[in-house]
Structure formats: C-alpha cells, structure tokens
Tab-separated table of C-alpha atoms in Angstrom:
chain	number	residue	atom	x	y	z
A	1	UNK	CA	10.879	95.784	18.194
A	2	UNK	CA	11.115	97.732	14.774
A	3	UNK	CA	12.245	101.335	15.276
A	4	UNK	CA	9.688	103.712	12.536
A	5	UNK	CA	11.687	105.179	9.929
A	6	UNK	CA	10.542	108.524	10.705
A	7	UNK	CA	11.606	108.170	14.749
A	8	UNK	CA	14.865	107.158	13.131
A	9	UNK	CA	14.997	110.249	10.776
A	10	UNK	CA	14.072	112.513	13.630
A	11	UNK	CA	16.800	111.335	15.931
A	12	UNK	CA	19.346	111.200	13.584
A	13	UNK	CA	18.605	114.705	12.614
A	14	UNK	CA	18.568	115.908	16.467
A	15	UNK	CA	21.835	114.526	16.537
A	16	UNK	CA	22.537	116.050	13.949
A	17	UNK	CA	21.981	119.746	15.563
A	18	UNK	CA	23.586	118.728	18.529
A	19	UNK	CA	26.845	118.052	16.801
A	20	UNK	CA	26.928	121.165	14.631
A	21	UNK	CA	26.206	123.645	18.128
A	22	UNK	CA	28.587	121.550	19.762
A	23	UNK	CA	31.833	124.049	19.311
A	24	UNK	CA	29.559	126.910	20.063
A	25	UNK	CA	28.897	125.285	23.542
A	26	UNK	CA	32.806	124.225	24.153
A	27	UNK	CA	33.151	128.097	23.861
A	28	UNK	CA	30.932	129.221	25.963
A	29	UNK	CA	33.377	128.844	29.052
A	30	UNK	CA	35.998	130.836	26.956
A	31	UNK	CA	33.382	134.189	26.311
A	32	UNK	CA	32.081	133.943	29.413
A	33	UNK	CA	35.787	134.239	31.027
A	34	UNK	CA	36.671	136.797	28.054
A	35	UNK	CA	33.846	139.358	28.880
A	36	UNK	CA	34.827	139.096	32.935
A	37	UNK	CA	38.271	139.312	32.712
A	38	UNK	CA	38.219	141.813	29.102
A	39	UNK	CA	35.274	143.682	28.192
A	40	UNK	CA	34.104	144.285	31.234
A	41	UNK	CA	36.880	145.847	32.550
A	42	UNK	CA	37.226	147.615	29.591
A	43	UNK	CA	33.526	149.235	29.104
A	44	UNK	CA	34.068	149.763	33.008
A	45	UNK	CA	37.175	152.516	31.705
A	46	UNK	CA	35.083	153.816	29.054
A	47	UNK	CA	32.264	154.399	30.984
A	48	UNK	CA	33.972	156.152	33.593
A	49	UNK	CA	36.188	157.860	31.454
A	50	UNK	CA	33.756	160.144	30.557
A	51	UNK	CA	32.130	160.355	34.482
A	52	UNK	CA	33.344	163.199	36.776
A	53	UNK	CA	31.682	161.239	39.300
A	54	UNK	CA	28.332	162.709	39.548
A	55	UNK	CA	27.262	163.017	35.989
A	56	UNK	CA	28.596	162.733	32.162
A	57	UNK	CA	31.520	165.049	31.561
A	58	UNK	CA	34.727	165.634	29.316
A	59	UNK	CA	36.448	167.053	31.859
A	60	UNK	CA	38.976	164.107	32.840
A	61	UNK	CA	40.288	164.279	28.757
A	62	UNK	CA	40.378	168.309	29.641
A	63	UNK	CA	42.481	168.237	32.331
A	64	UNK	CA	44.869	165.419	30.356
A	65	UNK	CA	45.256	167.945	27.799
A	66	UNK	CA	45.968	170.618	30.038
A	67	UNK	CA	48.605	168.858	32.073
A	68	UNK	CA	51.800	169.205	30.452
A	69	UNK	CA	53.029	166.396	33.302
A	70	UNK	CA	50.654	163.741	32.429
A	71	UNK	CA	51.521	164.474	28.562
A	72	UNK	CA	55.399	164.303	29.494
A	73	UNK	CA	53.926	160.415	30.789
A	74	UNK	CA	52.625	160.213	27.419
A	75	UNK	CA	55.741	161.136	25.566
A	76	UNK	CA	58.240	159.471	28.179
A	77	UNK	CA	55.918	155.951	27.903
A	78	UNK	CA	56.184	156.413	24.066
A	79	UNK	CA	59.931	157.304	23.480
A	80	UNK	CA	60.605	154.555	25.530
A	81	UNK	CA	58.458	151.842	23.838
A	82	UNK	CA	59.316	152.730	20.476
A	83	UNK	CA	63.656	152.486	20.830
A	84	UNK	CA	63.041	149.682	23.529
A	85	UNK	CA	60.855	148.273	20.183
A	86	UNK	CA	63.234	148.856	17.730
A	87	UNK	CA	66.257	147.581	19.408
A	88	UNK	CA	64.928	144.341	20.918
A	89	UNK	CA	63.513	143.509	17.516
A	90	UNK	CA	66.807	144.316	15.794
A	91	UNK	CA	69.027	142.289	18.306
A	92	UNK	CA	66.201	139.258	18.184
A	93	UNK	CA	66.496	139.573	14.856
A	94	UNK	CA	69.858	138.998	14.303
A	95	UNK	CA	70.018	136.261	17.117
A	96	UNK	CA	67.324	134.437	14.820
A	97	UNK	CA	69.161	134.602	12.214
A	98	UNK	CA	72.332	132.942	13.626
A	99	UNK	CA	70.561	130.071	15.182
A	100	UNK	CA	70.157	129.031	11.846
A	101	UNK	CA	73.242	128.191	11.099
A	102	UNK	CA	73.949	126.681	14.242
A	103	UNK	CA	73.443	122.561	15.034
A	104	UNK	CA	70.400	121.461	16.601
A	105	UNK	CA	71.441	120.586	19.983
A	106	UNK	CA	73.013	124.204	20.461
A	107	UNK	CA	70.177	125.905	18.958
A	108	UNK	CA	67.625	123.785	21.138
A	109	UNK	CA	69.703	124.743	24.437
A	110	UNK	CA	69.596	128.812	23.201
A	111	UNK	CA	65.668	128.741	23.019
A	112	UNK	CA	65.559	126.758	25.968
A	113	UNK	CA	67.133	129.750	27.898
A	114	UNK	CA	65.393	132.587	25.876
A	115	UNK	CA	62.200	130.945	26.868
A	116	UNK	CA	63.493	130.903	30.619
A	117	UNK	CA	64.511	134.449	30.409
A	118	UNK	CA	61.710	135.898	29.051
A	119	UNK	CA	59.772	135.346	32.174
A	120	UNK	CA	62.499	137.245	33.710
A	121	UNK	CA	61.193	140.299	34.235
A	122	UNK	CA	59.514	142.885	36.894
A	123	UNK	CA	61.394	143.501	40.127
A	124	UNK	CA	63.684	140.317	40.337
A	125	UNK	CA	64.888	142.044	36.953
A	126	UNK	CA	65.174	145.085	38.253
A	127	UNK	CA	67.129	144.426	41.329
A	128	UNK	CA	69.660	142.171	38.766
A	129	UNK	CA	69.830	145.424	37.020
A	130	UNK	CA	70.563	147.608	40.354
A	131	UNK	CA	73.241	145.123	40.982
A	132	UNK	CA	75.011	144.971	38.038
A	133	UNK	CA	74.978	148.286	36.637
A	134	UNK	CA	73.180	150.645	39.675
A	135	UNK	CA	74.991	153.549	41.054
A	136	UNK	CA	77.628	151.214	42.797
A	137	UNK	CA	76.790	147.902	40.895
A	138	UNK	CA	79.693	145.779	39.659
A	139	UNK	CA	79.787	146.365	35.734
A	140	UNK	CA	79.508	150.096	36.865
A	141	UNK	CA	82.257	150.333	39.126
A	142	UNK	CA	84.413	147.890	36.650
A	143	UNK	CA	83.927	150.201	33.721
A	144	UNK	CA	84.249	153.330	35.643
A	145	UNK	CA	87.916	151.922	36.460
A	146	UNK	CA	89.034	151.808	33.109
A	147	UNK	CA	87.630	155.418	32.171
A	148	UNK	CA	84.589	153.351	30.041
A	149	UNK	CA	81.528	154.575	31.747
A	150	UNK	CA	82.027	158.127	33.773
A	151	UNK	CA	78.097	159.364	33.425
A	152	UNK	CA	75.324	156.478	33.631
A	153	UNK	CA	72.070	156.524	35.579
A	154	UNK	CA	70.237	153.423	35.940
A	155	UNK	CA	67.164	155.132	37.000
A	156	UNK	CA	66.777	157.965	34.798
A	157	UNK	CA	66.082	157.297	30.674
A	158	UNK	CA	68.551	155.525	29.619
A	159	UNK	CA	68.618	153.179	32.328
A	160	UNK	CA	64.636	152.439	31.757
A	161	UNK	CA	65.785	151.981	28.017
A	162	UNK	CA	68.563	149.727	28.636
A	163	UNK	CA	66.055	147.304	31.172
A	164	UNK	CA	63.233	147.647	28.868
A	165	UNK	CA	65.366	146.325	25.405
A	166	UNK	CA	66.624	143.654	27.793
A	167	UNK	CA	63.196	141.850	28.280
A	168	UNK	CA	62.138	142.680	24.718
A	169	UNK	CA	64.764	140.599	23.083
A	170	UNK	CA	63.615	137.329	24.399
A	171	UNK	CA	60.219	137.730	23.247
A	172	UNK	CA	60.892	138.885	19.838
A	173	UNK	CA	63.409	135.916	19.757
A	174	UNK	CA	60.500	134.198	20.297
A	175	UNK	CA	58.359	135.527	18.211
A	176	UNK	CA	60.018	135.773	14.919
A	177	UNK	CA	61.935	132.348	15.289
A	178	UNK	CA	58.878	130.581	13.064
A	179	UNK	CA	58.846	133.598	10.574
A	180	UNK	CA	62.758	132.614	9.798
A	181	UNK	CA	62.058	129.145	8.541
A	182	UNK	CA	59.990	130.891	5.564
A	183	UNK	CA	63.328	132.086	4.517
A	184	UNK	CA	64.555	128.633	2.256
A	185	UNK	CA	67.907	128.008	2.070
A	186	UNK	CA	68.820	127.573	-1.457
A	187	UNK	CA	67.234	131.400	-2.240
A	188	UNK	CA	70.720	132.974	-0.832
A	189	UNK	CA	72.826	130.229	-3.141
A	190	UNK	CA	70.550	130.880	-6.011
A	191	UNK	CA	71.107	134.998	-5.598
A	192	UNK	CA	74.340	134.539	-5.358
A	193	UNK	CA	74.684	132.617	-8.526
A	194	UNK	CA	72.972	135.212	-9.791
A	195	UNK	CA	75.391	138.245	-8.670
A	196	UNK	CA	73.919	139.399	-5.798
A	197	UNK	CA	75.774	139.681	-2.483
A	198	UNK	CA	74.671	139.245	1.068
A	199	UNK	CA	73.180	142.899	1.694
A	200	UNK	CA	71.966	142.680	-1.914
A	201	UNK	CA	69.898	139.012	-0.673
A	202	UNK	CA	68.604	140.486	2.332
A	203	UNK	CA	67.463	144.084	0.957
A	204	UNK	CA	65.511	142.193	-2.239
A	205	UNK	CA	64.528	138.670	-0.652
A	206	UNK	CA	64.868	138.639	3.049
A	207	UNK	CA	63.178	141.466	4.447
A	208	UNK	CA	60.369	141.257	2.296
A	209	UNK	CA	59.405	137.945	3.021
A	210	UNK	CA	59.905	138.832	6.788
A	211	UNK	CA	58.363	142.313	6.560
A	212	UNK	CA	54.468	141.126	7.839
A	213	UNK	CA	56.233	139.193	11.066
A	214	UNK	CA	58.657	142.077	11.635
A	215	UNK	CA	56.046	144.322	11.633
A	216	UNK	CA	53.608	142.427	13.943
A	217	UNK	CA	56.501	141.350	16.106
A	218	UNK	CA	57.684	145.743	16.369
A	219	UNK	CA	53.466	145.708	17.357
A	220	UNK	CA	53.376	143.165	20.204
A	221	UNK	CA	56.951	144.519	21.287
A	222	UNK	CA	55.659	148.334	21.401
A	223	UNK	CA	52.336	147.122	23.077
A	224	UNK	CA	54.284	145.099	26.121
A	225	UNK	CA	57.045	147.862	26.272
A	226	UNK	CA	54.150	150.447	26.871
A	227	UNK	CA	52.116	148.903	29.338
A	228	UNK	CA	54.695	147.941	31.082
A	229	UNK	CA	54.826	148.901	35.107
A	230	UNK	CA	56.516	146.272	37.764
A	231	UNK	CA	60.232	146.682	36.312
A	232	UNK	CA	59.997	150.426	35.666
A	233	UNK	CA	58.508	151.352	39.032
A	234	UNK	CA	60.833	149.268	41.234
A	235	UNK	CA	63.853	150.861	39.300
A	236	UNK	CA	62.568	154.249	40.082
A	237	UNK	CA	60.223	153.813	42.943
A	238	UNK	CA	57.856	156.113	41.035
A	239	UNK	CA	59.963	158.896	40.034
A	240	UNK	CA	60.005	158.727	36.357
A	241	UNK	CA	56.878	160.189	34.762
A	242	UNK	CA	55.743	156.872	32.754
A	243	UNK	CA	51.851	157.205	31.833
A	244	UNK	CA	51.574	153.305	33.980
A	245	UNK	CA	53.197	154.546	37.178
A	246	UNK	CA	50.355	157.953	36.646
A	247	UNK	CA	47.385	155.635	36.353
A	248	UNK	CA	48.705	153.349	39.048
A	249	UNK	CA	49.116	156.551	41.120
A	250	UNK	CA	45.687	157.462	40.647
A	251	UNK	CA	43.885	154.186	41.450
A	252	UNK	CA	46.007	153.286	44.131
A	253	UNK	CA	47.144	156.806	46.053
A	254	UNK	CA	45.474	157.966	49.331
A	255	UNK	CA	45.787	161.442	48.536
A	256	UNK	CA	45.061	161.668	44.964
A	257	UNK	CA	42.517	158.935	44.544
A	258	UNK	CA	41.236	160.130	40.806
A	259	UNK	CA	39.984	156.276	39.011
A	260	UNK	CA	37.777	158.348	36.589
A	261	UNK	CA	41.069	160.685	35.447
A	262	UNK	CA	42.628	157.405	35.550
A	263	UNK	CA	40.217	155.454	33.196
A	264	UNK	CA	40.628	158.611	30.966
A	265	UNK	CA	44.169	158.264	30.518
A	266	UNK	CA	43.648	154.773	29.894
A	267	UNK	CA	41.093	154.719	27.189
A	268	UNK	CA	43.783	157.170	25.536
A	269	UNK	CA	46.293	154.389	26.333
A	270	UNK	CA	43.722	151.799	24.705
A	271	UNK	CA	43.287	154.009	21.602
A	272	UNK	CA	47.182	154.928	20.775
A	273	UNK	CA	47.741	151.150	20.665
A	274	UNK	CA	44.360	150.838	18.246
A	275	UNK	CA	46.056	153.168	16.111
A	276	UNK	CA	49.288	151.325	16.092
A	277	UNK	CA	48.096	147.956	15.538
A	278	UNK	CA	45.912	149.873	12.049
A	279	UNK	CA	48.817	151.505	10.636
A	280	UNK	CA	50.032	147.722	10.958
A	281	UNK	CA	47.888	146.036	9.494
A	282	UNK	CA	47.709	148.792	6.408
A	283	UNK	CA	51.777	148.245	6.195
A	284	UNK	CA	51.381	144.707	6.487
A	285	UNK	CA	48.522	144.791	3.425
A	286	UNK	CA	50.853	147.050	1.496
A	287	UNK	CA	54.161	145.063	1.737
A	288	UNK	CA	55.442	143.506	-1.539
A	289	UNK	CA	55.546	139.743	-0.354
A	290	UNK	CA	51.433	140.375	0.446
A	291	UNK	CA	50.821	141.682	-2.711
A	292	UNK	CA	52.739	138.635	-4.284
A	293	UNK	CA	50.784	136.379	-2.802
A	294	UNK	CA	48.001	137.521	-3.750
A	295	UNK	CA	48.603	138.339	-7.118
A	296	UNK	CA	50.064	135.280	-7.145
A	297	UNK	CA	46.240	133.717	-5.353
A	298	UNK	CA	44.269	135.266	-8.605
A	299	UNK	CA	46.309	134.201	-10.978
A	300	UNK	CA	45.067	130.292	-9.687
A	301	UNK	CA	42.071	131.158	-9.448
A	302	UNK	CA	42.000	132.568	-13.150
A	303	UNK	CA	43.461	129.801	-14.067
A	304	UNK	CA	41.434	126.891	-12.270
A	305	UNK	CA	38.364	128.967	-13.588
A	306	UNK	CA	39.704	128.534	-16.972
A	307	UNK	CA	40.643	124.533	-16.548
C-alpha cells in the first residue's frame, strides 16, 4: 500500500514539532520543582513581608529599622561574611595556586580531601571546633602553656570568624581550581624574559585574567557565609546576634512567634545579596581581561565582515 505524499509531508512535519518542543517538555519536571521548592517560598516572604497579619502594612520593615538589635544581626551577619569571604578566598587562592606545581597523583589526593571536607560543616564542625580550640580544648590549653594564646573565645567573634573561614576555604578551593588552568604556563617564562618579576607577573597578568572568577567566587563565598545558621548556632547556642539565628528565632520560638517580622528581615536578606551579586557583575563587566575580550571579539568581527 502506497503512503500519499501529502500524509507523508504531514507526518514528517508533526514530527517535526514534536522534536523541536521536546527540551521544553524534559524541563517541565525541573520548573515545576523550581517554583515549589524557590519561588514559592520566596513570593510566600514577600507577600508576608509586607502583612501585619490582618491587612497590608510596613510596619515589620518599621520596627527592623527601629531595632538597633536586629540591625546589630545585620551588621554582625555582614562583618562576618565579608572577612570570612576575604580570607577563605585568599587562602583557596593560594592553595590553587600551589597545586599547580605539584604532580598529579598528589594534587588528585588534595582535591580528593577538599571535596570531603567541604561537606564538613554544621554541628559535627562545630563540636571539632569546641574540641580543639573551646574554652578547655586541646590546641587551647597547648598554646596557653607556652604563653601563645592567653585571651581567645571560641564563641564570641572571632571564634565565629575563625569556623566560618574554615568551611569557606574548601569551597573556594573548589571553585577557582578551573579558573587557574586559564593561567598558561609559558606567560610567567615569557614575562620574565621580558624583565618582569613574580609580583610584577601576577599584578599585570595573573589577577586580571582571574579577576571575573575571583570576583564571583568572593560572591558565592559572601552568599554561603551569610546565610549560614547550623555551625554558628551550635557554637553559640543562640547567643550571638547573627540576622539567621533572629529569623530562626522568630519562626521557630514559642514566645515570640513573629513569621511576618521574620519574612521582613528576610526579603532584606534577599535584597543585600541582589545588590552584591550587581555590583558583581558591573566589576566583572568593567575588569580589563573583559574588556580585552571583547575588544578583542569586534575586532573579528570587523575583520570577518571585511573578508
């Protein structure tokens, strides 16, 4: 039996259709578990941000600006984010750098362990750090014997600081161990051949090439340091004003059950690390290796349009 031509032609082109909405319908799983688990939650916070719990108000972001304790959260959260930031970048940094001069097996075996220790973090971390360096913890008491350490509290600032740099490292290891193998290893032979020394290669060469993942890696680093909550309340039980332990207080107290106050302070949360992740991007767009490129991106087009 002789299929028609135009039975053929329509068939084909159904199939046709079919295979070009056939990603669309692969992601359909993915936006439907994206809008439970994401936007939902998150237009549930805005909505009830501005809700006093009988009708539309702006009295939750009132009373946020009115409490100097929840704005010490605020600044607390922050200070610590930002130095946690900055030094687990810096130390990643400089572990990234030396695994590339090590052999493969070795360097293999140290990303092997950052990648285990990296998911080393909430309260097992916590009680490692209680151990080694709490009031009576070994490292404390060892140091304290040799007139090293006479004043350190684990659970006050510096103590958050110290916990919080600890499981930032890892991930910026992580992170900006790709970004390295952009940096070629005949530039630092050729600068030197031209005069310039190793502080010299890095200041001109290596930091700009690196300066869009150092940037995004400082971003990711600043956004995980600042919401975090398991490590920092079971090294304090609570008594360090972070802005997590305030919401967690107010969604999860008996006394001071506030989830509107609480969605307040979050959408605040929400829009400090907006603002972060803009100035970012506008750094990132404004770096001297971007502009290169795409300098460098007209300049073939120009001259393909020419050819």
């Amino acid at each position: 039996m002789r299929i028609s031509p135009v039975r053929h032609s329509h068939s084909v082109t159904r199939f046709a259709r079919l295979k070009k909405w056939q990603p669309l319908l692969l992601i359909i799983p993915f936006a439907v578990f994206f809008y439970i688990f994401q936007l939902s939650p998150m237009l549930w916070v805005v909505t009830n941000s501005f809700s006093d719990g009988t009708q539309a108000s702006l009295e939750n972001y009132r009373e946020i600006f009115d409490s100097p304790f929840i704005l010490q959260g605020f600044g607390n959260s922050l200070w610590i984010a930002f130095w946690s930031s900055l030094a687990g970048l810096f130390i990643a940094a400089l572990l990234v750098s030396s695994l590339r001069h090590l052999n493969s097996r070795i360097r293999d075996m140290v990303i092997a362990f950052t990648n285990m220790s990296s998911n080393f973090v909430g309260v097992p971390l916590a009680f490692a750090f209680i151990i080694i360096l709490g009031t009576n913890g070994a490292l404390t008491l060892l140091l304290r014997k040799f007139g090293i350490l006479d004043e350190f509290n684990l659970y006050g600032r510096w103590g958050l600081l110290a916990i919080y740099t600890y499981f930032q490292i890892p991930l910026g290891a992580l992170l900006l161990y790709p970004a390295f193998d952009a940096l070629k290893k005949d530039w630092q032979e050729a600068a030197a051949l031209l005069g310039a020394n190793t502080r010299q290669y890095w200041l001109r060469i290596a930091l700009p090439v690196l300066a869009p993942a150092l940037f995004g890696t400082f971003i990711i680093l600043f956004a995980n340091a600042i919401g975090a909550y398991a490590s920092a309340y079971a090294l304090t039980l609570g008594n360090y004003n972070l802005i997590t332990i305030r919401i967690a207080s107010l969604v999860s107290g008996d006394l001071f059950l506030e989830p509107n106050l609480a969605a307040a302070i979050s959408v605040l949360l929400i829009a400090i690390l907006a603002l972060v992740t803009v100035v970012n991007q506008w750094l990132i767009t404004k770096s001297g290796h971007t502009q290169s490129e795409k300098t460098q991106s007209r300049k073939t087009r120009g001259s393909d349009a020419k050819h």
